[in-house]
């Protein structure tokens, strides 16, 4: 465990570096942001055609995105196309554009995605979750909102079912000698990837998770082996049982 | 077992301080032309956490540690030192959390850019196991105190725009995970004659991946094309710990197992593609190809010990030494995409995919299993049994999708999509063993047909109202043609017992938003997911076994802006989720009742602008999960059952132009049903942020 002195030393060091740099810049800058520069106007929607004047490439490519099929044509509906996610753009246009200038960046702020996907706002607050609201991940780490497939994988994408997940979760990528076929169906078969009340973001925490597929008429016989005394003891993936649920290099029953 | 709090290694330290030094040095340079600099720093001189109760559970839920932390929670700067050059930098450094982020991009409009980023954060894990409340002598079994995993990446990208040559992009990335995590491979806790698997398990993780990519992009006769070559090298070092606990003196009930795994993998991938818009942007065509090969290997050993830490073989021992596996996975994937605007309001999209996968795998499993006895025997140090596995796998995969988008109805857009996939999976698996129960042979061809139909619309029939709806029906039909399999013996199962499976999934998603005026915006959202699994066994067990998973999620939101000073949001979400399998109807002790994952959450925020310089923000949240089924007489109830709450009060004070102080206090609470779980806590967290900005 780090000592208190060590912690304070590191903190002061980082603060000093950034504050010294800040102070130097403050001294050479004529003034800090003043009240006179505060924008009080309410932004208005300008339409996708206006966005295309500077962002022609992005607007053009967006037509191929599955998100674009939600766009309503014409000027009758105000918040459409780019502005349905990035917010009304009039102030951004008036300011001459610029990254982050009076425009929302959903890659940095998940609230833009929650405007439509409102259920995810609660899922990311469940006890076991990917740390999007903590700022350590963003929706765009797994989803490409402008992409041909917004969801991480489809039956016609170059990526396979789990490639987005195994970018970080390399241990589960394999390949393994003895595969667990369900992994090819996708990680979401067993995991609720945004957030879950169950540990390891599981869809179900008990044997029902496995028994969706591994139940037969002669239950509690599974295969040809009676599990009558084993199943009450705990989950299928308990110690000494089927611990290699993502695949095993050595055991056909995924025991190790 | 190593120190559960690994030291901050030299590489990360060097990268961090190099980044901060670059920022500090860049400060005066960027500020030298003060008309082109914007700068924001949010210093967090103090974040103080005080936990009353289970600190481990708090850390796992809240992603923050107990005690003091401080640093810079956000740093952002942008400068244009010259007409064509833009420099952007962002950063974050909460020192005691090992929570760091650093990004710098130097962009020349005509020549390209250089970009560097570093990110590291911690994931905390709760080290306690489960709870079986009928146990009177052993409560919740505690594990190690400090399960912490540092997760990070460092990436540098250079992009050059070359005259009369393709653009070149070079990327190097180093990813790592280092520390300890919890596992759900819980060991047995025995009290008298009753045993339940609630003893915690954890894993040592030391993993690093280095990757390098070269990519070329260019345009030729109207076609935008690219080629990329990717190399990746991955190494892992994992040790998973199992322990068993008992009130009895029986030695085997107190044994431990450590599983050491050392995987390595090299991956190469070549990808190329092109795309083109045509017919005055009414049509779009793209095609791509990817070759990918992964060669991996793993060395594994398992050590089984008695309570004193001495190597011991009990009955059915797992004493494994230097078992070795190799795998080669090769895939060739072609995709095509055609978009065509049939009219101004009707667009058709077609996508196709062809994929060939081949896998070649083998392993040797070496066991030192003699002598062994129920009371425990010392292994003789010799490999008594070696099981050899060989697996060959070939997959042919074809995918197609066809969709239509129609915007001809005023104030509406409609879409429909049909997706289909056909897989042929040929698999041979053979394992030779001196033990008859470990012999396994199978040759199987699985044919999978996946079909999905989706339709939806987005409409705003009149300005205040917006409605979206999407429905999807998916059918997966999997049939196994088991050509060769091991016949069952009295001690060994048949090597195949699934003959086929049908999966049917119905998903519905809808949302209604009503915005009669700017200051009152209610919305409701409903989602349903209904998945059924119909499975049938090999010819002597053709009964279709039906299982079902059902989730209904109801979400309601309300935003109120009574005036320019007030902003209030209210939100509630109910998730009603369950899984039901035929085991719920079993009369045996293995019965598993319906598993519920219901949770109801309420959340409200209120922001008030007291004056031009002062604003107050508040948040209140409550969440209730009520899933405890008391079937301890036949098993372990795992349903989550808790009350959780959060209340926050913050102040923002603009002390002078460009300088804002923002203290905040948050109360967190978690109270589980003590028949199902432990881990109650109440936590007080105080933050102080100081924001400095100028342009």
Tab-separated table of C-alpha atoms in Angstrom, chain A residues 65-67 69-70 117 148-156, chain B residues 349 351 400-406 413-420 450-457 469-475 505-509:
chain	number	residue	atom	x	y	z
A	65	UNK	CA	-25.122	4.116	-41.681
A	66	UNK	CA	-27.956	2.226	-40.040
A	67	UNK	CA	-28.514	5.340	-37.896
A	69	UNK	CA	-32.485	5.307	-41.619
A	70	UNK	CA	-34.050	7.122	-38.652
A	117	UNK	CA	-31.388	5.087	-25.780
A	148	UNK	CA	-22.438	0.895	-41.768
A	149	UNK	CA	-23.267	-1.243	-38.741
A	150	UNK	CA	-23.759	0.692	-35.533
A	151	UNK	CA	-23.968	-2.517	-33.517
A	152	UNK	CA	-20.533	-4.104	-33.042
A	153	UNK	CA	-21.265	-7.050	-35.293
A	154	UNK	CA	-23.731	-8.320	-37.835
A	155	UNK	CA	-24.003	-11.276	-40.174
A	156	UNK	CA	-22.460	-9.205	-42.976
B	349	UNK	CA	-29.175	-1.522	-49.369
B	351	UNK	CA	-24.812	-6.512	-48.143
B	400	UNK	CA	-26.749	-11.655	-46.867
B	401	UNK	CA	-28.895	-8.704	-45.951
B	402	UNK	CA	-31.336	-6.623	-47.880
B	403	UNK	CA	-32.973	-3.482	-46.538
B	404	UNK	CA	-35.228	-0.709	-47.730
B	405	UNK	CA	-35.523	2.824	-46.369
B	406	UNK	CA	-38.544	4.902	-47.305
B	413	UNK	CA	-39.109	7.443	-42.149
B	414	UNK	CA	-39.629	3.719	-42.474
B	415	UNK	CA	-37.224	0.867	-42.859
B	416	UNK	CA	-37.294	-2.888	-43.260
B	417	UNK	CA	-34.449	-5.354	-43.301
B	418	UNK	CA	-33.998	-9.041	-43.953
B	419	UNK	CA	-30.804	-10.724	-42.840
B	420	UNK	CA	-29.759	-14.294	-43.447
B	450	UNK	CA	-30.026	-17.738	-39.241
B	451	UNK	CA	-32.803	-15.494	-40.461
B	452	UNK	CA	-33.871	-12.160	-39.079
B	453	UNK	CA	-36.550	-9.756	-40.159
B	454	UNK	CA	-36.595	-6.220	-38.846
B	455	UNK	CA	-38.945	-3.322	-39.461
B	456	UNK	CA	-39.364	0.055	-37.906
B	457	UNK	CA	-40.242	3.669	-38.258
B	469	UNK	CA	-40.695	1.741	-33.173
B	470	UNK	CA	-38.548	-1.215	-34.163
B	471	UNK	CA	-39.489	-4.878	-34.193
B	472	UNK	CA	-37.199	-7.782	-34.965
B	473	UNK	CA	-37.827	-11.486	-35.272
B	474	UNK	CA	-34.899	-13.895	-35.484
B	475	UNK	CA	-34.827	-17.637	-36.111
B	505	UNK	CA	-35.997	-14.278	-30.568
B	506	UNK	CA	-38.531	-11.479	-30.704
B	507	UNK	CA	-37.343	-7.975	-29.889
B	508	UNK	CA	-39.451	-4.853	-29.717
B	509	UNK	CA	-38.255	-1.343	-29.009
